[in-house]
Amino acid sequence: MSDTHTVAAAIRAALLTADPTGKVMATRRAARDWRLGRLAFAFDGIMPDRPARPERPELLRPRDMPRRGKGGSERGQIALLHALAHIEFTAIDLALDMAGRFGSGEGPLFVSEWLSVAADEALHFALLERRLRAFGSHYGAMPAHDGLWESAHTTRHDVLARLAIVPMVLEARGLDVTPITVERFRIAGDEASARVLQRIFSDEIRHVRFGTAHFQRVCQTRAIPPAQTWQGLVAAHFTGSIKPPFNDSARLTAGLPREFYAGIAL
Ligand SMILES: [Fe+2]
Ligand SMILES: [Fe+2]
């Protein structure tokens, strides 16, 4: 296709693909074509304000979401898998947008890393969607909320703000909660889902590490102190709270020491 010969056009095409399987394929193709040198480092098209989404799941405001209840029951497990699949589906677009929106300013390595993250998220989504199908359900069978994309939208003007919120708050939060979720699946006897979540956990450490490394680099370029700058950006752009329990060791492995978040935790 002639319109996907630049990396920006390939990313834009994936963002504008609504169908879940289609988005997974377009994302993996963009990442592979970039890796193989088939796409020019050129940013000719602007990224869409909102990525295309399938008709289902219906997107609700977070406060309108039905309560999930406590894990144990099979319905509870399906609801949990569905919520996780939606997070990964949104994460595909978050990583694509990071590469497409900020890649021209940040360079080819930045593009390589966030496209590899996008490909990981596409795989995570596909693995969770397969678990949903094993339970006789599918992505779109339940409502979901759009809170994650809001964080991308409010930080679209500045790569530093985007890095501060998406990998260093949202994905870092995943490091805190995922081991607990793995345990929940184990207790429910669902070893297959536990293994998927374990795989996701180790990939997410890498994603947070990319985020913190680029954040540190940009701070260095701008000659500003990283920890204080991060705290200021979180106060300005994140409406939730930074709350314990923290997985300090996973966060540290990802390059995010306590001096960043301990002082502002609730
Ligand atoms: Fe993920
Ligand atoms: Fe991720």
Coordinates of C-alpha atoms and ligand atoms in Angstrom, one line a residue:
M1 CA 0.0 0.0 0.0
S2 CA 1.5 3.3 -1.1
D3 CA 0.1 5.3 1.9
T4 CA 2.0 3.2 4.5
H5 CA 5.6 3.7 3.2
T6 CA 6.5 6.1 6.0
V7 CA 6.5 5.1 9.7
A8 CA 4.0 7.8 10.5
A9 CA 1.5 6.5 7.9
A10 CA 1.9 2.9 9.1
I11 CA 1.2 4.0 12.7
R12 CA -1.7 6.2 11.7
A13 CA -3.2 3.3 9.7
A14 CA -3.0 1.1 12.8
L15 CA -4.5 3.8 15.1
L16 CA -7.4 4.3 12.6
T17 CA -8.2 0.5 12.5
A18 CA -11.2 -0.1 14.6
D19 CA -11.5 -3.9 14.4
P20 CA -9.6 -5.5 17.2
T21 CA -8.0 -8.3 15.1
G22 CA -7.3 -5.8 12.4
K23 CA -5.6 -3.4 14.8
V24 CA -3.5 -6.2 16.2
M25 CA -2.3 -7.2 12.7
A26 CA -1.7 -3.6 11.6
T27 CA 0.3 -2.9 14.7
R28 CA 2.5 -6.0 14.4
R29 CA 3.0 -5.3 10.7
A30 CA 4.0 -1.7 11.4
A31 CA 6.5 -2.8 14.1
R32 CA 7.9 -5.5 11.9
D33 CA 8.2 -3.3 8.8
W34 CA 10.0 -0.6 10.8
R35 CA 12.4 -3.2 12.3
L36 CA 13.2 -4.5 8.8
G37 CA 13.9 -1.1 7.5
R38 CA 10.9 -1.0 5.1
L39 CA 9.5 2.3 6.5
A40 CA 11.0 5.7 6.1
F41 CA 11.7 7.8 9.2
A42 CA 9.3 10.5 8.0
F43 CA 6.3 12.1 9.7
D44 CA 4.0 13.3 7.0
G45 CA 0.6 12.8 8.6
I46 CA -0.7 14.0 12.0
M47 CA -1.9 11.5 14.5
P48 CA -5.7 11.3 15.1
D49 CA -7.1 12.9 18.2
R50 CA -8.8 9.7 19.0
P51 CA -8.0 6.2 17.7
A52 CA -10.7 4.2 15.9
R53 CA -12.6 1.9 18.3
P54 CA -14.9 -1.0 17.5
E55 CA -18.6 -0.6 18.1
R56 CA -18.3 -2.9 21.1
P57 CA -17.4 -2.7 23.9
E58 CA -19.6 0.2 24.8
L59 CA -17.4 2.9 26.5
L60 CA -18.8 4.2 29.8
R61 CA -17.4 6.8 32.1
P62 CA -15.4 5.1 34.9
R63 CA -18.1 6.0 37.5
D64 CA -20.8 4.4 35.4
M65 CA -19.1 1.0 35.2
P66 CA -20.9 -1.9 36.8
R67 CA -19.1 -3.2 39.9
R68 CA -17.1 -6.3 39.2
G69 CA -17.5 -8.0 42.5
K70 CA -15.0 -10.3 44.0
G71 CA -13.1 -12.7 41.8
G72 CA -14.2 -16.2 42.8
S73 CA -17.1 -16.8 40.4
E74 CA -16.6 -17.6 36.7
R75 CA -18.5 -14.4 35.8
G76 CA -16.2 -12.4 38.0
Q77 CA -13.2 -14.0 36.3
I78 CA -14.6 -13.2 32.8
A79 CA -15.2 -9.6 33.9
L80 CA -11.6 -9.4 35.1
L81 CA -10.2 -10.8 31.9
H82 CA -12.4 -8.4 29.9
A83 CA -11.2 -5.4 31.9
L84 CA -7.6 -6.5 31.4
A85 CA -8.1 -7.1 27.6
H86 CA -9.5 -3.5 27.4
I87 CA -6.5 -2.1 29.1
E88 CA -4.2 -3.9 26.7
F89 CA -6.3 -2.8 23.7
T90 CA -6.0 0.8 24.8
A91 CA -2.3 0.3 25.5
I92 CA -1.8 -0.6 21.8
D93 CA -3.1 2.8 20.8
L94 CA -1.1 4.5 23.6
A95 CA 2.2 3.1 22.4
L96 CA 1.4 3.8 18.7
D97 CA 0.5 7.4 19.6
M98 CA 3.7 7.8 21.6
A99 CA 5.8 6.7 18.6
G100 CA 3.7 8.6 16.0
R101 CA 3.2 11.8 17.8
F102 CA 6.6 12.3 19.4
G103 CA 8.9 10.2 17.1
S104 CA 9.9 12.9 14.8
G105 CA 11.3 15.0 17.7
E106 CA 12.8 12.1 19.7
G107 CA 14.4 10.1 16.9
P108 CA 14.5 6.6 15.4
L109 CA 15.5 4.7 18.7
F110 CA 12.4 6.2 20.4
V111 CA 10.3 5.0 17.5
S112 CA 11.8 1.5 17.6
E113 CA 11.2 1.2 21.3
W114 CA 7.6 2.4 21.3
L115 CA 6.7 0.3 18.3
S116 CA 8.1 -2.7 20.1
V117 CA 5.9 -1.8 23.0
A118 CA 2.9 -1.5 20.7
A119 CA 3.6 -5.0 19.3
D120 CA 3.9 -6.3 22.9
E121 CA 0.5 -4.8 23.8
A122 CA -1.0 -6.3 20.7
L123 CA 0.2 -9.7 21.8
H124 CA -1.0 -9.1 25.4
F125 CA -4.5 -8.2 24.0
A126 CA -4.5 -11.3 21.7
L127 CA -3.5 -13.6 24.6
L128 CA -6.3 -12.2 26.9
E129 CA -8.9 -12.3 24.1
R130 CA -8.0 -16.0 23.7
R131 CA -8.6 -16.6 27.4
L132 CA -12.0 -14.8 27.1
R133 CA -12.9 -17.1 24.3
A134 CA -11.9 -20.1 26.3
F135 CA -14.6 -19.0 28.8
G136 CA -17.1 -18.6 25.9
S137 CA -16.9 -14.8 26.0
H138 CA -15.1 -12.3 23.8
Y139 CA -13.8 -8.7 23.8
G140 CA -16.8 -6.4 23.4
A141 CA -19.2 -8.6 25.4
M142 CA -19.2 -6.2 28.3
P143 CA -18.9 -2.4 28.7
A144 CA -15.5 -0.8 29.3
H145 CA -14.2 2.6 30.3
D146 CA -12.2 5.2 28.5
G147 CA -10.2 6.6 31.3
L148 CA -6.8 5.5 29.9
W149 CA -7.1 7.3 26.6
E150 CA -8.0 10.6 28.5
S151 CA -4.5 10.5 30.0
A152 CA -3.0 10.4 26.5
H153 CA -5.3 13.2 25.3
T154 CA -4.4 15.6 28.1
T155 CA -0.7 15.1 27.6
R156 CA -0.6 15.3 23.8
H157 CA 1.3 18.6 23.7
D158 CA 4.5 17.5 25.5
V159 CA 6.5 14.3 25.3
L160 CA 7.7 14.8 28.9
A161 CA 4.2 15.0 30.3
R162 CA 3.2 11.9 28.2
L163 CA 6.2 9.9 29.5
A164 CA 5.5 11.0 33.1
I165 CA 1.9 9.8 33.0
V166 CA 1.6 6.9 30.6
P167 CA 4.6 4.6 31.3
M168 CA 5.6 6.1 34.7
V169 CA 2.2 6.3 36.4
L170 CA -0.2 4.0 34.5
E171 CA 2.1 1.2 33.4
A172 CA 4.0 1.4 36.7
R173 CA 0.7 0.9 38.5
G174 CA 0.4 -2.3 36.5
L175 CA 3.6 -3.5 38.1
D176 CA 2.0 -3.0 41.6
V177 CA -1.2 -4.9 40.8
T178 CA -0.3 -7.6 38.3
P179 CA 1.4 -10.0 40.8
I180 CA -1.8 -9.8 42.9
T181 CA -3.9 -10.6 39.9
V182 CA -1.7 -13.5 39.0
E183 CA -2.3 -14.9 42.5
R184 CA -6.1 -14.4 42.1
F185 CA -6.1 -16.5 38.9
R186 CA -4.0 -19.1 40.6
I187 CA -6.4 -19.3 43.6
A188 CA -9.3 -19.6 41.1
G189 CA -7.5 -22.6 39.5
D190 CA -7.0 -20.7 36.2
E191 CA -3.3 -21.4 35.6
A192 CA -3.5 -20.5 31.9
S193 CA -4.6 -16.9 32.7
A194 CA -2.1 -16.7 35.5
R195 CA 0.7 -17.5 33.0
V196 CA -0.6 -14.9 30.5
L197 CA -0.5 -12.3 33.3
Q198 CA 3.0 -13.4 34.4
R199 CA 4.2 -12.9 30.8
I200 CA 2.5 -9.4 30.7
F201 CA 4.2 -8.5 33.9
S202 CA 7.7 -9.1 32.7
D203 CA 7.0 -7.2 29.4
E204 CA 5.6 -4.3 31.4
I205 CA 8.8 -3.9 33.4
R206 CA 10.5 -3.2 30.1
H207 CA 7.9 -0.7 29.0
V208 CA 8.3 1.3 32.3
R209 CA 12.0 1.1 31.8
F210 CA 11.8 2.6 28.3
G211 CA 9.6 5.4 29.7
T212 CA 11.8 6.3 32.6
A213 CA 15.0 6.2 30.4
H214 CA 13.5 8.6 27.9
F215 CA 12.1 10.7 30.7
Q216 CA 15.6 11.0 32.2
R217 CA 17.1 11.8 28.9
V218 CA 14.7 14.6 28.0
C219 CA 15.1 16.1 31.5
Q220 CA 18.9 16.0 31.0
T221 CA 18.5 17.8 27.6
R222 CA 16.3 20.4 29.2
A223 CA 18.6 20.7 32.3
I224 CA 15.8 20.1 34.8
P225 CA 15.7 17.8 37.9
P226 CA 13.9 14.5 37.0
A227 CA 12.1 13.6 40.3
Q228 CA 10.7 17.1 41.0
T229 CA 9.8 17.5 37.4
W230 CA 7.9 14.2 37.4
Q231 CA 6.1 15.1 40.6
G232 CA 5.0 18.5 39.0
L233 CA 3.8 16.8 35.9
V234 CA 1.8 14.2 37.8
A235 CA 0.2 17.0 39.9
A236 CA -0.7 18.9 36.7
H237 CA -2.0 16.1 34.5
F238 CA -3.0 13.0 36.6
T239 CA -6.4 13.2 38.3
G240 CA -6.1 9.9 40.2
S241 CA -3.8 9.3 43.2
I242 CA -0.4 7.6 43.5
K243 CA -1.2 5.1 46.1
P244 CA 0.5 2.1 47.8
P245 CA 1.1 -0.8 48.0
F246 CA 4.0 -0.3 45.6
N247 CA 6.0 -3.1 44.1
D248 CA 9.2 -1.3 44.9
S249 CA 11.6 -3.9 43.5
A250 CA 9.8 -4.1 40.1
R251 CA 9.6 -0.3 40.0
L252 CA 13.4 -0.1 40.8
T253 CA 14.2 -2.7 38.1
A254 CA 12.2 -0.5 35.7
G255 CA 14.4 2.5 36.7
L256 CA 11.7 4.2 38.9
P257 CA 13.2 4.7 42.4
R258 CA 11.2 5.6 45.5
E259 CA 12.5 9.1 45.5
F260 CA 10.1 9.8 42.6
Y261 CA 6.8 8.5 44.1
A262 CA 7.2 8.0 47.8
G263 CA 6.8 11.7 48.7
I264 CA 3.6 12.2 46.8
A265 CA 1.9 8.9 47.7
L266 CA -1.4 9.0 49.6
Ligands
FE1 FE 0.6 -4.7 28.1
FE2 FE 2.7 -1.8 28.5

